[in-house]
CSV table of C-alpha atoms (C1' of nucleotides) in Angstrom, one decimal:
chain,number,residue,atom,x,y,z
A,120,MET,CA,3.0,7.2,32.3
A,121,GLY,CA,4.1,7.7,28.8
A,122,HIS,CA,2.6,6.0,25.7
A,123,LEU,CA,2.7,2.4,25.7
A,124,CYS,CA,5.1,0.2,23.8
A,125,GLU,CA,3.5,-0.4,20.4
A,126,PHE,CA,4.6,-3.7,20.4
A,127,CYS,CA,3.8,-5.2,23.9
A,128,GLU,CA,1.0,-2.5,24.5
A,129,LYS,CA,2.0,-3.0,28.2
A,130,GLN,CA,5.2,-1.1,29.1
A,131,ARG,CA,5.8,2.3,28.6
A,132,SER,CA,7.6,3.1,25.3
A,133,ILE,CA,11.3,4.3,25.8
A,134,VAL,CA,12.9,4.4,22.2
A,135,TYR,CA,11.8,5.1,18.8
A,136,CYS,CA,12.4,3.0,15.8
A,137,GLN,CA,13.0,5.1,13.0
A,138,SER,CA,12.8,2.6,10.4
A,139,ASP,CA,9.7,1.2,11.8
A,140,ALA,CA,8.0,4.6,12.9
A,141,ALA,CA,7.5,2.9,16.1
A,142,SER,CA,7.6,3.6,19.7
A,143,LEU,CA,8.9,0.7,21.9
A,144,CYS,CA,9.4,-0.2,25.4
A,145,LEU,CA,13.2,-1.4,25.9
A,146,SER,CA,12.4,-5.0,25.9
A,147,CYS,CA,10.5,-5.1,22.8
A,148,ASP,CA,12.9,-3.1,21.1
A,149,ARG,CA,15.6,-5.7,21.8
A,150,ASN,CA,13.4,-8.5,21.0
A,151,VAL,CA,12.1,-7.1,17.7
A,152,HIS,CA,15.8,-5.8,16.5
A,153,SER,CA,17.4,-9.0,17.2
A,154,ALA,CA,15.1,-10.7,14.9
A,155,ASN,CA,17.4,-10.5,11.9
A,156,ALA,CA,20.4,-8.8,10.4
A,157,LEU,CA,18.1,-6.4,8.8
A,158,SER,CA,15.9,-5.0,11.7
A,159,ARG,CA,19.6,-4.7,13.7
A,160,ARG,CA,20.2,-2.1,11.3
A,161,HIS,CA,17.4,0.2,12.3
A,162,SER,CA,18.1,3.2,13.7
A,163,ARG,CA,16.5,3.9,17.2
A,164,THR,CA,16.7,6.5,19.8
A,165,LEU,CA,14.9,7.8,22.9
A,166,LEU,CA,11.3,8.5,22.5
A,167,CYS,CA,10.4,12.2,23.2
A,168,GLU,CA,9.3,12.2,27.0
A,169,ARG,CA,6.9,15.3,26.5
A,170,CYS,CA,5.1,14.4,23.3
A,171,ASN,CA,5.7,10.8,23.2
A,172,SER,CA,5.4,10.6,19.5
A,173,ASN,CA,8.6,11.9,17.9
A,174,PRO,CA,12.5,11.0,18.4
A,175,ALA,CA,14.0,12.7,21.2
A,176,VAL,CA,17.4,14.8,20.0
A,177,VAL,CA,18.6,16.4,23.3
A,178,ARG,CA,18.2,15.5,26.8
A,179,CYS,CA,17.8,18.5,29.3
A,180,ILE,CA,20.1,17.5,32.1
A,181,GLU,CA,18.4,20.1,34.5
A,182,GLU,CA,14.7,18.9,33.7
A,183,LYS,CA,16.0,15.0,33.1
A,184,ILE,CA,13.6,14.9,30.3
A,185,SER,CA,14.2,13.7,26.5
A,186,LEU,CA,13.1,16.0,24.0
A,187,CYS,CA,12.4,15.9,20.5
A,188,GLN,CA,13.2,19.3,18.6
A,189,ASN,CA,9.9,20.4,18.5
A,190,CYS,CA,9.0,20.1,22.2
A,191,ASP,CA,12.8,21.4,22.7
A,192,TRP,CA,12.2,24.6,20.7
A,193,ILE,CA,8.8,24.8,22.5
A,194,GLY,CA,10.3,24.2,26.4
A,195,HIS,CA,13.8,26.0,25.7
A,196,GLY,CA,13.2,28.6,23.3
A,197,SER,CA,15.1,31.8,23.7
A,198,SER,CA,12.0,33.5,25.1
A,199,THR,CA,11.8,30.9,27.9
A,200,PRO,CA,13.6,30.7,31.4
A,201,ALA,CA,14.7,27.3,30.5
A,202,SER,CA,16.4,28.2,27.6
A,203,ALA,CA,19.9,28.4,29.6
A,204,HIS,CA,19.2,24.7,30.3
A,205,LYS,CA,22.2,22.8,29.8
A,206,LYS,CA,21.6,19.9,27.4
A,207,GLN,CA,23.0,16.5,26.1
A,208,THR,CA,23.1,15.4,22.3
A,209,ILE,CA,21.0,11.9,22.1
A,210,ASN,CA,22.8,9.6,19.9
A,211,CYS,CA,20.7,6.9,18.0
A,212,TYR,CA,21.9,3.6,17.8
A,213,SER,CA,21.4,0.4,16.0
A,214,GLY,CA,22.1,-3.1,16.8
A,215,CYS,CA,20.6,-5.0,19.8
A,216,PRO,CA,22.3,-2.9,22.8
A,217,SER,CA,22.2,-4.3,26.5
A,218,ALA,CA,21.1,-1.4,29.1
A,219,ALA,CA,24.4,-1.4,30.2
A,220,GLU,CA,25.5,-0.4,26.6
A,221,LEU,CA,22.6,2.0,26.2
A,222,SER,CA,23.8,3.7,29.4
A,223,GLY,CA,27.2,3.8,27.9
A,224,ILE,CA,25.8,5.8,25.2
A,225,TRP,CA,23.3,7.6,27.4
A,226,SER,CA,24.3,7.9,30.7
A,227,PHE,CA,20.9,8.5,32.0
A,228,VAL,CA,19.8,5.4,30.5
A,229,LEU,CA,20.4,3.9,34.2
A,230,GLU,CA,17.2,5.6,35.1
A,231,PHE,CA,15.2,3.6,32.7
A,232,PRO,CA,13.3,0.6,34.0
A,233,SER,CA,15.5,-2.5,34.1
A,234,VAL,CA,15.7,-4.8,31.0
A,235,ASP,CA,15.6,-8.2,30.5
A,236,ASP,CA,19.4,-8.8,28.8
A,237,SER,CA,18.5,-12.6,28.5
A,238,ASN,CA,16.7,-12.4,25.2
A,239,CYS,CA,19.6,-11.0,23.4
A,240,GLU,CA,22.8,-11.6,25.1
A,241,GLN,CA,24.2,-13.2,21.9
A,242,GLU,CA,23.8,-10.2,19.9
A,243,LEU,CA,25.7,-7.9,21.8
A,244,GLY,CA,28.7,-8.2,20.0
A,245,LEU,CA,26.4,-6.9,16.8
A,246,MET,CA,26.2,-3.2,18.8
A,247,SER,CA,29.2,-1.1,18.1
A,248,ILE,CA,29.6,2.7,19.1
A,249,ASN,CA,31.7,4.7,16.6
A,250,GLU,CA,32.9,7.3,18.8
A,251,ASN,CA,34.9,9.0,15.9
A,252,SER,CA,31.8,8.7,13.8
A,253,VAL,CA,30.9,12.1,14.7
A,254,THR,CA,33.6,13.6,13.1
A,255,ASP,CA,33.7,11.1,10.0
A,256,TYR,CA,30.3,11.4,9.7
A,257,TRP,CA,30.6,14.9,9.0
A,258,GLY,CA,33.9,14.7,7.4
A,259,PRO,CA,34.9,17.0,4.2
A,260,PRO,CA,32.4,18.4,2.5
A,261,GLU,CA,32.4,16.0,-0.4
A,262,THR,CA,31.7,13.5,1.9
A,263,ASN,CA,29.1,15.2,3.1
A,264,ARG,CA,27.5,15.5,0.2
A,265,MET,CA,27.6,11.5,0.0
A,266,ILE,CA,26.0,11.3,3.3
A,267,ASP,CA,23.4,13.6,2.9
A,268,LEU,CA,22.4,11.2,0.0
A,269,ALA,CA,22.6,8.4,2.3
A,270,VAL,CA,20.8,10.2,5.2
A,271,ALA,CA,18.0,11.3,2.7
A,272,SER,CA,17.4,7.6,1.6
A,273,GLY,CA,17.6,6.1,5.0
A,274,MET,CA,19.5,3.4,6.7
A,275,ASP,CA,19.5,0.6,4.0
A,276,ASP,CA,20.6,3.2,1.5
A,277,VAL,CA,23.6,4.0,3.7
A,278,GLU,CA,24.3,0.6,4.0
A,279,LYS,CA,24.3,0.5,0.6
A,280,LEU,CA,26.7,3.7,0.2
A,281,ASP,CA,28.7,2.0,2.5
A,282,LYS,CA,29.4,-0.9,0.7
A,283,SER,CA,29.4,1.0,-2.9
A,284,ASN,CA,31.2,3.9,-2.0
A,285,ASN,CA,33.2,3.0,0.9
A,286,TRP,CA,32.3,6.6,2.0
A,287,MET,CA,33.8,6.4,5.4
A,288,GLY,CA,36.3,3.9,4.8
A,289,SER,CA,35.2,1.8,7.7
A,290,SER,CA,32.2,0.0,8.5
A,291,THR,CA,28.7,1.1,9.1
A,292,PRO,CA,28.3,4.1,11.5
A,293,VAL,CA,25.9,2.5,14.1
A,294,VAL,CA,25.7,5.4,16.7
A,295,LYS,CA,24.8,8.4,14.6
A,296,PRO,CA,24.7,11.9,16.3
A,297,MET,CA,21.4,13.1,16.8
A,298,THR,CA,21.3,16.6,15.6
A,299,CYS,CA,21.2,19.9,17.3
A,300,SER,CA,23.8,21.5,19.4
A,301,VAL,CA,24.9,20.6,22.7
A,302,ASP,CA,24.7,22.7,25.5
A,303,GLN,CA,23.3,25.4,23.1
A,304,PRO,CA,20.2,27.2,24.2
A,305,ALA,CA,17.3,25.9,22.6
A,306,GLY,CA,15.4,27.9,20.3
A,307,SER,CA,17.9,30.6,19.6
A,308,VAL,CA,18.6,30.4,16.0
A,309,ASN,CA,21.3,32.7,15.1
A,310,SER,CA,23.4,32.8,12.1
A,311,LYS,CA,25.1,29.9,12.8
A,312,THR,CA,21.8,28.2,13.9
A,313,HIS,CA,20.7,28.6,10.3
A,314,LYS,CA,22.7,25.6,9.8
A,315,LEU,CA,19.8,23.0,10.3
A,316,CYS,CA,20.0,20.2,12.2
A,317,CYS,CA,16.7,18.3,11.3
A,318,PRO,CA,16.2,15.6,13.8
A,319,GLY,CA,14.3,13.5,11.4
A,320,THR,CA,13.0,10.2,11.6
A,321,LYS,CA,14.9,8.8,9.4
A,322,GLY,CA,18.2,10.9,9.1
A,323,LEU,CA,19.9,12.5,11.7
A,324,GLY,CA,22.1,15.7,11.2
A,325,LEU,CA,24.8,17.2,13.5
A,326,CYS,CA,25.6,20.5,14.7
A,327,GLU,CA,28.0,20.0,17.2
A,328,ASP,CA,30.5,22.9,16.7
A,329,ASP,CA,31.7,25.5,14.3
A,330,ASP,CA,33.7,23.1,12.3
A,331,HIS,CA,30.6,21.1,11.4
A,332,TYR,CA,28.8,24.2,10.7
A,333,GLU,CA,31.4,25.1,8.3
A,334,ASP,CA,30.7,21.6,6.7
A,335,PHE,CA,27.0,22.4,6.8
A,336,THR,CA,24.8,19.9,5.3
A,337,VAL,CA,21.1,20.0,5.4
A,338,ASP,CA,19.4,17.0,6.3
A,339,ASP,CA,17.3,16.9,3.6
A,340,ILE,CA,15.3,13.7,4.1
A,341,ASP,CA,11.9,13.8,2.8
A,342,MET,CA,12.3,16.4,0.6
A,343,ASN,CA,15.1,14.7,-1.1
A,344,PHE,CA,17.5,17.8,-1.6
A,345,GLU,CA,20.3,16.0,-2.0
A,346,ASN,CA,22.1,19.2,-1.2
A,347,TYR,CA,21.7,22.7,-2.1
A,348,GLU,CA,24.4,22.7,-4.3
A,349,GLU,CA,23.1,19.9,-6.4
A,350,LEU,CA,19.6,21.5,-6.1
A,351,PHE,CA,20.1,25.1,-6.7
A,352,GLY,CA,23.7,24.9,-8.4
A,353,ILE,CA,25.3,27.2,-6.5
A,354,SER,CA,28.4,27.2,-4.4
A,355,GLN,CA,28.8,25.1,-1.3
A,356,ASN,CA,28.8,28.3,0.8
A,357,LEU,CA,25.2,28.4,0.1
A,358,PRO,CA,23.9,27.5,3.4
A,359,GLU,CA,25.5,30.7,5.0
A,360,GLN,CA,24.1,32.6,1.8
A,361,PHE,CA,21.1,31.0,1.6
A,362,PHE,CA,20.1,31.5,4.9
A,363,GLU,CA,21.1,35.1,5.2
A,364,ASN,CA,19.2,36.2,2.2
A,365,GLY,CA,16.1,34.3,3.4
A,366,GLY,CA,16.1,30.8,2.9
A,367,ILE,CA,14.0,29.1,0.5
A,368,ASP,CA,11.4,31.8,0.6
A,369,SER,CA,13.7,34.3,-0.7
A,370,LEU,CA,15.0,31.8,-3.4
A,371,PHE,CA,11.1,31.4,-4.5
A,372,GLY,CA,10.3,35.2,-3.9
A,373,LEU,CA,8.1,34.5,-1.3
A,374,GLN,CA,9.3,37.0,0.7
A,375,ASP,CA,7.6,39.9,-1.2
A,376,ILE,CA,4.3,38.8,0.5
A,377,PHE,CA,5.8,38.8,4.0
A,378,ALA,CA,7.8,42.2,3.2
A,379,THR,CA,4.7,44.2,1.8
A,380,GLY,CA,2.9,43.1,4.7
A,381,ASN,CA,0.6,40.9,2.7
A,382,ASN,CA,0.4,38.1,5.4
A,383,SER,CA,-3.4,38.4,5.8
A,384,GLN,CA,-3.6,37.8,1.9
A,385,ALA,CA,-1.4,34.7,2.0
A,386,GLU,CA,-3.2,33.3,5.4
A,387,SER,CA,-6.4,34.0,3.9
A,388,ALA,CA,-5.6,32.1,0.8
A,389,THR,CA,-4.5,29.1,2.8
A,390,GLU,CA,-8.3,28.2,3.8
A,391,GLY,CA,-9.5,25.5,1.4
A,392,SER,CA,-6.2,24.4,0.6
A,393,SER,CA,-4.5,20.9,1.3
A,394,ALA,CA,-2.1,23.0,2.7
A,395,GLY,CA,-4.5,23.6,5.7
A,396,GLN,CA,-3.1,20.1,7.0
A,397,VAL,CA,0.0,21.8,8.0
A,398,LYS,CA,-1.5,24.7,10.0
A,399,ALA,CA,-3.4,21.9,12.2
A,400,MET,CA,-0.4,20.4,13.1
A,401,GLN,CA,1.9,23.4,13.0
A,402,PRO,CA,3.8,23.6,16.5
A,403,ALA,CA,3.5,26.6,18.6
A,404,CYS,CA,6.4,28.3,17.4
A,405,SER,CA,5.4,31.7,18.1
A,406,ASN,CA,7.7,33.6,15.2
A,407,ALA,CA,7.7,31.3,13.0
A,408,VAL,CA,6.1,32.1,9.9
A,409,SER,CA,3.4,29.5,9.6
A,410,ALA,CA,3.7,26.8,7.0
A,411,ASP,CA,0.3,27.5,5.7
A,412,SER,CA,1.0,30.9,4.9
A,413,MET,CA,4.3,29.8,2.9
A,414,MET,CA,2.2,27.6,1.1
A,415,SER,CA,-0.6,30.0,0.0
A,416,SER,CA,1.8,32.3,-1.0
A,417,LYS,CA,1.6,30.3,-4.3
A,418,THR,CA,-1.1,32.2,-5.3
A,419,GLU,CA,0.5,35.5,-4.8
A,420,PRO,CA,1.0,37.3,-7.9
A,421,ASN,CA,4.1,38.9,-7.2
A,422,LEU,CA,6.0,35.6,-7.4
A,423,CYS,CA,8.0,35.2,-10.7
A,424,LEU,CA,6.8,32.6,-12.7
A,425,PRO,CA,10.0,30.0,-12.0
A,426,ALA,CA,9.3,30.7,-8.8
A,427,ARG,CA,5.6,30.2,-8.6
A,428,GLN,CA,6.3,27.2,-10.7
A,429,ALA,CA,9.1,25.9,-8.2
A,430,TYR,CA,6.8,26.7,-5.1
A,431,SER,CA,3.9,25.3,-6.4
A,432,SER,CA,5.6,22.0,-6.7
A,433,PHE,CA,7.0,22.6,-3.4
A,434,SER,CA,3.7,23.1,-2.0
A,435,HIS,CA,2.3,20.1,-3.7
A,436,SER,CA,5.1,18.4,-1.8
A,437,PHE,CA,3.5,19.5,1.4
A,438,SER,CA,0.3,18.6,0.1
A,439,GLY,CA,1.1,15.3,-0.3
A,440,MET,CA,1.8,15.0,3.6
A,441,THR,CA,-1.3,13.4,5.0
A,442,GLY,CA,-3.0,14.3,8.0
A,443,GLU,CA,-1.6,11.4,9.4
A,444,SER,CA,1.8,13.0,9.7
A,445,SER,CA,3.1,14.2,12.5
A,446,ALA,CA,5.2,17.1,13.6
A,447,GLY,CA,8.0,15.1,13.5
A,448,ASP,CA,7.4,14.6,10.0
A,449,TYR,CA,8.0,18.0,9.2
A,450,GLN,CA,11.3,18.0,10.9
A,451,ASP,CA,12.0,15.7,8.3
A,452,CYS,CA,12.3,18.3,6.0
A,453,VAL,CA,14.7,21.2,5.6
A,454,VAL,CA,11.8,23.5,4.8
A,455,SER,CA,9.6,22.6,7.6
A,456,SER,CA,12.5,23.0,9.9
A,457,MET,CA,12.7,26.6,8.7
A,458,PHE,CA,9.2,27.0,9.4
A,459,LEU,CA,9.4,25.3,13.0
A,460,MET,CA,12.7,26.9,13.9
A,461,GLY,CA,12.5,29.9,16.1
A,462,GLU,CA,13.4,32.5,14.2
A,463,PRO,CA,13.2,32.2,10.6
A,464,PRO,CA,15.4,34.9,8.7
A,465,TRP,CA,12.8,36.7,6.3
A,466,TYR,CA,15.5,39.0,5.2
A,467,PRO,CA,15.0,40.8,1.8
A,468,PRO,CA,16.7,38.8,-0.8
A,469,SER,CA,20.0,39.2,-2.5
A,470,LEU,CA,20.7,35.9,-3.6
A,471,GLU,CA,18.1,36.1,-6.4
A,472,ASN,CA,19.2,39.2,-7.6
A,473,SER,CA,22.7,37.7,-7.6
A,474,ASN,CA,21.8,35.0,-9.7
A,475,PRO,CA,21.0,35.1,-13.4
A,476,SER,CA,17.5,33.8,-13.9
A,477,ALA,CA,18.6,30.9,-16.0
A,478,SER,CA,20.5,29.5,-13.2
A,479,ARG,CA,17.6,29.8,-11.5
A,480,ASP,CA,15.6,28.1,-13.7
A,481,SER,CA,17.7,25.5,-14.0
A,482,ALA,CA,17.6,24.9,-10.4
A,483,VAL,CA,13.8,25.2,-10.6
A,484,MET,CA,14.2,22.1,-13.3
A,485,ARG,CA,16.7,20.4,-11.0
A,486,TYR,CA,14.1,20.5,-8.1
A,487,LYS,CA,11.2,19.4,-10.3
A,488,GLU,CA,13.3,16.2,-11.4
A,489,LYS,CA,14.2,15.8,-7.4
A,490,LYS,CA,10.5,15.9,-7.0
A,491,LYS,CA,9.4,13.3,-9.3
A,492,THR,CA,11.5,11.0,-7.5
A,493,ARG,CA,9.9,12.0,-4.0
A,494,LYS,CA,8.1,9.7,-1.8
A,495,PHE,CA,5.7,10.5,0.8
A,496,ASP,CA,4.0,8.8,3.4
A,497,LYS,CA,5.6,5.8,2.7
A,498,LYS,CA,5.6,3.4,5.6
A,499,ILE,CA,7.5,0.3,5.3
A,500,ARG,CA,5.6,-2.2,6.9
A,501,TYR,CA,7.5,-5.2,6.5
A,502,ALA,CA,11.3,-4.6,5.9
A,503,SER,CA,11.7,-8.1,4.6
A,504,ARG,CA,9.5,-7.5,1.4
A,505,LYS,CA,11.0,-4.2,1.1
A,506,ALA,CA,14.4,-5.9,0.7
A,507,ARG,CA,13.2,-8.7,-1.6
A,508,ALA,CA,11.5,-5.9,-3.7
A,509,ASP,CA,14.6,-4.1,-3.9
A,510,VAL,CA,16.7,-6.6,-5.1
A,511,ARG,CA,14.1,-8.2,-7.4
A,512,ARG,CA,14.5,-8.2,-11.5
A,513,ARG,CA,11.8,-6.7,-13.2
A,514,VAL,CA,10.6,-6.1,-16.6
A,515,LYS,CA,9.3,-2.6,-17.4
A,516,GLY,CA,9.1,-2.2,-13.8
A,517,ARG,CA,7.2,-5.3,-13.2
A,518,PHE,CA,8.3,-8.2,-11.4
A,519,ILE,CA,9.4,-11.5,-13.0
A,520,LYS,CA,9.7,-15.0,-12.3
A,521,ALA,CA,12.8,-16.1,-11.0
A,522,GLY,CA,15.4,-17.0,-13.9
A,523,GLU,CA,13.6,-14.8,-16.5
A,524,SER,CA,15.1,-12.4,-18.6
A,525,TYR,CA,14.7,-9.0,-17.3
A,526,ASP,CA,15.5,-5.3,-18.3
A,527,TYR,CA,16.5,-4.1,-14.6
A,528,ASP,CA,18.3,-5.9,-12.3
A,529,PRO,CA,18.3,-3.3,-8.8
A,530,LEU,CA,21.6,-5.0,-7.5
A,531,CYS,CA,24.0,-4.1,-10.9
A,532,GLN,CA,21.7,-2.2,-12.8
A,533,THR,CA,22.5,-4.5,-15.9
A,534,ARG,CA,20.1,-6.1,-18.2
A,535,SER,CA,19.9,-9.6,-19.4
A,536,PHE,CA,19.6,-9.0,-22.8
B,152,DG,C1',-17.8,33.4,-22.2
B,153,DG,C1',-17.7,28.6,-24.0
B,154,DG,C1',-15.6,25.1,-25.9
B,155,DT,C1',-11.5,22.5,-27.5
B,156,DT,C1',-6.5,21.0,-27.3
B,157,DC,C1',-2.8,20.2,-25.4
B,158,DG,C1',0.8,19.0,-21.6
B,159,DG,C1',1.7,18.2,-17.0
B,160,DG,C1',1.3,15.6,-13.0
B,161,DG,C1',-1.2,12.6,-10.1
B,162,DA,C1',-3.3,8.0,-9.0
B,163,DC,C1',-3.4,3.3,-10.1
B,164,DA,C1',-2.8,-1.3,-11.9
B,165,DC,C1',0.7,-4.9,-13.0
B,166,DC,C1',4.0,-8.2,-12.0
B,167,DA,C1',6.5,-12.5,-8.5
B,168,DC,C1',7.0,-14.0,-4.3
B,169,DA,C1',7.9,-14.6,0.7
B,170,DG,C1',5.4,-14.1,4.7
B,171,DC,C1',1.4,-13.3,7.6
B,172,DC,C1',-3.3,-15.0,9.1
B,173,DG,C1',-7.2,-17.2,9.4
B,174,DT,C1',-9.3,-21.8,9.0
B,175,DA,C1',-9.4,-27.0,9.1
B,176,DT,C1',-7.7,-31.1,10.8
C,208,DT,C1',-6.2,-27.1,24.0
C,209,DC,C1',-2.4,-26.9,21.1
C,210,DA,C1',0.1,-28.3,16.9
C,211,DT,C1',0.4,-28.8,12.1
C,212,DA,C1',-1.0,-28.1,7.4
C,213,DC,C1',-3.0,-25.6,4.1
C,214,DG,C1',-4.6,-21.7,1.1
C,215,DG,C1',-5.9,-16.9,0.2
C,216,DC,C1',-4.1,-12.2,1.3
C,217,DT,C1',-0.9,-8.6,1.4
C,218,DG,C1',3.1,-5.6,0.3
C,219,DT,C1',7.4,-4.3,-2.0
C,220,DG,C1',9.4,-1.2,-6.1
C,221,DG,C1',10.0,0.5,-11.1
C,222,DT,C1',7.2,1.6,-15.1
C,223,DG,C1',3.2,2.3,-18.0
C,224,DT,C1',-1.2,4.0,-18.9
C,225,DC,C1',-5.5,6.3,-17.7
C,226,DC,C1',-7.4,10.6,-16.2
C,227,DC,C1',-8.1,14.9,-14.5
C,228,DC,C1',-7.0,19.7,-14.3
C,229,DG,C1',-5.3,24.2,-16.0
C,230,DA,C1',-3.6,27.2,-19.6
C,231,DA,C1',-3.6,28.4,-24.2
C,232,DC,C1',-6.0,29.3,-28.5
DNA sequence: GGGTTCGGGGACACCACAGCCGTAT
DNA sequence: TCATACGGCTGTGGTGTCCCCGAAC
């Protein structure tokens, strides 16, 4: 018996709503998300049947179990006998699908308990499945950039982007591909899987094939790295180069610590730091360098100043995560994904050498700008209130009475005076 | 080493108002 | 016991302000 539905608290939770950050049974899922147009946009997916807390990204066909990326890595890591298990990518969906429609998305949905369709039959038409969305979603790089933006901002923003930019030339993609490669042994992190696929609770990446790899985009989610190019001002080939050169740690010079066998120092510095929270929640990825070690490295004097500055901000970002955060929260950001990846590439840096310090400083500056706009632990309890706040006019950031003059209108970015 | 100044950054208040929730009828 | 009405409370986002902390002198 898994965890109970957070709504009815009676039935076993089956699906995970990313927008509500709640696990629901199928019946409540349909009831809750048929309430209004906004709730129908909520992106949902299956709940991990192992940890019962994170959204599932793959289903192990042989074990007949849906797993989040954490559990997938743990259970199907390259060093495990189950690494060769065949897996099926789990798509997320929105709208108000019937059980039959769910089975269309997930063939194994038929294994689920029956659902009373009576509540929401009239809403079935709202459920749409864009099978082509996989390709579209990961279209050309310039599109990816926009998509990344959208993903990073959540579904509502996807909608906005859809309207404002018409980025797909079609209506809102309802079924979004969850991340990670299909039929690829979990935990095998090679040069290709460096292209992270973060099964975030807000956004979903996809690494379906090599073509998609080439158009790699990092699901940055909470970190709000719109993309690496924007963040670090380097070429679109960065992801390959980036990871080959040791990832973000090399960018920040962290590998110095590990290269010099200074792990103990880094680890010891962790104690008492806020990053310890991360340690407590660190998944059991044996070869993943602990996040707290990464954190603590901010105290490492070997770091060059810009790197320290950047990484200080970086670690602050992590410290901003509360103890309530789950491991899945960490999946929301690319860096944490690197922490969680089976085999993080701690290679000696060459990226640093290939980039002038000026560009690095500018990258750090851009990162800080990004950081300013970052929000942590913001759980929207009432989407309707958010929707109102999002469109409410303001004066110096404060809400104003309807009809009064304003200096900021979220809808049109204009002023009334 | 101790005191002062400065800047960066986090925390928080403020605003309007729809909707939730408890209480009274 | 149930339905309805009422009033207080809550939460939502952008901006400004206050305060803390570390660095520099």
